[in-house]
Amino acid sequence: MLVELTDIDYEYLGGSPGAARALSGVSLGIESGEFVALIGKTGSGKSTLTQIMAGILEPSTGSVRIEGRDLWGDKRQKLQGRASVGLVMQQPERQLFETTVADDVAFWPKNAGVDGDAIEQLVDRALERVGLTPDTYRHRSPFSLSGGEMRKVAIAGVLVMEPRLLLLDEPTVGLDPHGRRELLEYITGLNRDGTTIVMVTHDIDMVAELADRVLVVEEGRLAADSTPGALFSHRSGQFEELPGASMIARELARGGFAIEDEPITLDELADSIIRTSEKASV
Amino acid sequence: MIGSSPALGQYYPAESHLHRLDARFKLVVVVGFIFALFFIERPATMVLTLLILPLLLVLSRLPARWLWRSLRPLLFILLFTFVIHLLFTPGETLFVFGPITATEAGLTRGLFFALRLVLIITVSSFITLTTTPMALTNAIEMLLKPFKRLGLPVHELALTMSIALTFIPMLLGEAREIIKAQKARGADFESGHILRRARGFVPVLIPLFVGSFRRADELALAMEARGYAGGEGRTRLHELVLVRNDYLWLAAGAALIALMLAADALILW
Ligand SMILES: Nc1ncnc2c1ncn2[C@@H]1O[C@H](COP(=O)(O)OP(=O)(O)OP(=O)(O)O)[C@@H](O)[C@H]1O
Ligand SMILES: [Mg+2]
């Protein structure tokens, strides 16, 4: 098991009048290689949960294990655990601070004590990974970039250590459709190469398209742990929001064109329609 | 840790005498108190004056823990004040530490100045702890009204202040998020000596500044877009009203300050 959370509670401003319970009794495990989507309403606790997994927030109760090591057990383990987890926070552009793109991306490896030559290689590889030509961008100031480029540099600053677990908190918000597609391509590419992905999103279509597994958070609790296919089944009515393809399938069924299976992505929908109509015409 | 503290002097909602007291009086008394503090000469008076802290805690129904946590970030400045005086005041040697000498006079001076700072900070933070930012700016605007005739842009000053006050929690929230992002990239804010730690905050401060300038721009635009055009003729949602009780409290505050000054004059050590 790559990540294992046991009975996690988390309270912001614990013990004060503003205390807010953000997570209650969350237990879950994530296996190496999975692509997990984390969904839920605004304020349900998704960001908090990713930060707990990243070892950035210490749970009020419960334990966090990364590759079997108890993160909050003792300090050395915590540092080791963190090295294999990358966290791209909501609006990651906020983390940029260095004078050049290369320096900013090099921040983590420098902190981790990687030495000079190796750092340069890591930085170039990370920039390429997010689609920025190292030669063009290396020496630019991160603050002179467009919003989308800043986002890419920020993400490169996390990819640079090649973490085994990559946590992304609404990474595509604010990107144009092209930038969005590009970013999702890098992410699926990483996943194909073995990186475990946990992605927070409000985009149900994206979940249907990409994830192997969906976790639904509701008011700080894990309300569902399922596959996109099962969760978005319009027949079971388990989940109120549906991907576009499922809604079309549902409307088709209502209009008398019953599709036999339950497509959740556009590709699947097209296939199902073709198959259903072929059968009908036979 | 920053992640779990209330902001410095952040309003603590409660029902108490201090909460009900008119914000103008709180301001006048506290300004008077701070002014008087500078006339205090004896460390012993400073120590005695500390007794008003439990009094204020009771009157405001503020848990001591909240006060402590909201002030903890300033601990470093206090320590710094103390150590500077301890080491750089000439006098009889107390102890020697490498090339540095601490003196007895330095110890008393250090305590004296650190305590004065503690009193200034804690007592003035009781204003913001027990007054909503809105009531506070109203009060400041009304207190400064006489200066309007002298051309002081009173309304704008008050507005600037209220915006600054609401920006502080926002900035702290933003700082929290940035700290988390940098921690996730292996930044270490907790170990090493003071200098290293101070330098470690550069990756937090720069994005914070960049962000706050952008925020300020956006806010200015948003205010204009909603028709803001300066103070003349603007009305207010809540007007301040004085009640007799307020005057009693004002008198009590003045008496306390007098007592403190008298003690300083009378105590001989
Ligand atoms: N710094 C904080 N101090 C106090 N409460 C907080 C803080 N951060 C989050 N919360 C509260 O914790 C709960 C969970 O917040 P969280 O940011 O994890 O939600 P989220 O699911 O990521 O929401 P969104 O979709 O809007 O990003 C919310 O009720 C929020 O108000
Ligand atoms: Mg969030």
PDB file of N, CA and C and ligand atoms in Angstrom, chain A residues 41-48 50-51 90 169-170 200 202, ligand 2:
ATOM      1  N   LYS A  41     -18.432  18.619  -2.666  1.00  0.00           N
ATOM      2  CA  LYS A  41     -18.830  20.027  -2.736  1.00  0.00           C
ATOM      3  C   LYS A  41     -17.751  20.929  -2.157  1.00  0.00           C
ATOM      4  N   THR A  42     -17.868  22.206  -2.472  1.00  0.00           N
ATOM      5  CA  THR A  42     -16.991  23.214  -1.900  1.00  0.00           C
ATOM      6  C   THR A  42     -17.035  23.159  -0.366  1.00  0.00           C
ATOM      7  N   GLY A  43     -15.872  23.153   0.241  1.00  0.00           N
ATOM      8  CA  GLY A  43     -15.816  23.139   1.699  1.00  0.00           C
ATOM      9  C   GLY A  43     -15.992  21.767   2.309  1.00  0.00           C
ATOM     10  N   SER A  44     -16.019  20.700   1.475  1.00  0.00           N
ATOM     11  CA  SER A  44     -16.264  19.364   2.025  1.00  0.00           C
ATOM     12  C   SER A  44     -15.010  18.771   2.664  1.00  0.00           C
ATOM     13  N   GLY A  45     -13.841  19.310   2.331  1.00  0.00           N
ATOM     14  CA  GLY A  45     -12.628  18.801   2.969  1.00  0.00           C
ATOM     15  C   GLY A  45     -11.610  18.192   2.013  1.00  0.00           C
ATOM     16  N   LYS A  46     -11.781  18.403   0.720  1.00  0.00           N
ATOM     17  CA  LYS A  46     -10.872  17.787  -0.256  1.00  0.00           C
ATOM     18  C   LYS A  46      -9.432  18.299  -0.116  1.00  0.00           C
ATOM     19  N   SER A  47      -9.296  19.622  -0.046  1.00  0.00           N
ATOM     20  CA  SER A  47      -7.943  20.176   0.065  1.00  0.00           C
ATOM     21  C   SER A  47      -7.291  19.726   1.360  1.00  0.00           C
ATOM     22  N   THR A  48      -8.070  19.745   2.426  1.00  0.00           N
ATOM     23  CA  THR A  48      -7.540  19.302   3.705  1.00  0.00           C
ATOM     24  C   THR A  48      -7.029  17.869   3.592  1.00  0.00           C
ATOM     25  N   THR A  50      -5.995  16.211   0.942  1.00  0.00           N
ATOM     26  CA  THR A  50      -4.754  16.067   0.172  1.00  0.00           C
ATOM     27  C   THR A  50      -3.560  16.544   1.006  1.00  0.00           C
ATOM     28  N   GLN A  51      -3.766  17.597   1.797  1.00  0.00           N
ATOM     29  CA  GLN A  51      -2.652  18.098   2.591  1.00  0.00           C
ATOM     30  C   GLN A  51      -2.280  17.138   3.717  1.00  0.00           C
ATOM     31  N   GLN A  90      -3.976  24.121  -4.602  1.00  0.00           N
ATOM     32  CA  GLN A  90      -4.887  24.992  -5.330  1.00  0.00           C
ATOM     33  C   GLN A  90      -4.133  26.285  -5.647  1.00  0.00           C
ATOM     34  N   ASP A 169      -4.448  19.497  -6.547  1.00  0.00           N
ATOM     35  CA  ASP A 169      -5.680  20.109  -6.044  1.00  0.00           C
ATOM     36  C   ASP A 169      -6.245  21.050  -7.109  1.00  0.00           C
ATOM     37  N   GLU A 170      -7.264  20.612  -7.798  1.00  0.00           N
ATOM     38  CA  GLU A 170      -7.897  21.377  -8.886  1.00  0.00           C
ATOM     39  C   GLU A 170      -6.868  22.004  -9.823  1.00  0.00           C
ATOM     40  N   VAL A 200      -7.884  16.299  -7.158  1.00  0.00           N
ATOM     41  CA  VAL A 200      -9.127  16.919  -6.712  1.00  0.00           C
ATOM     42  C   VAL A 200      -9.726  17.654  -7.896  1.00  0.00           C
ATOM     43  N   HIS A 202     -13.694  19.379  -9.689  1.00  0.00           N
ATOM     44  CA  HIS A 202     -15.145  19.514  -9.713  1.00  0.00           C
ATOM     45  C   HIS A 202     -15.690  19.068 -11.061  1.00  0.00           C
TER      46      HIS A 202
HETATM   47 MG    MG C   2     -10.003  22.988  -1.955  1.00  0.00          MG
END
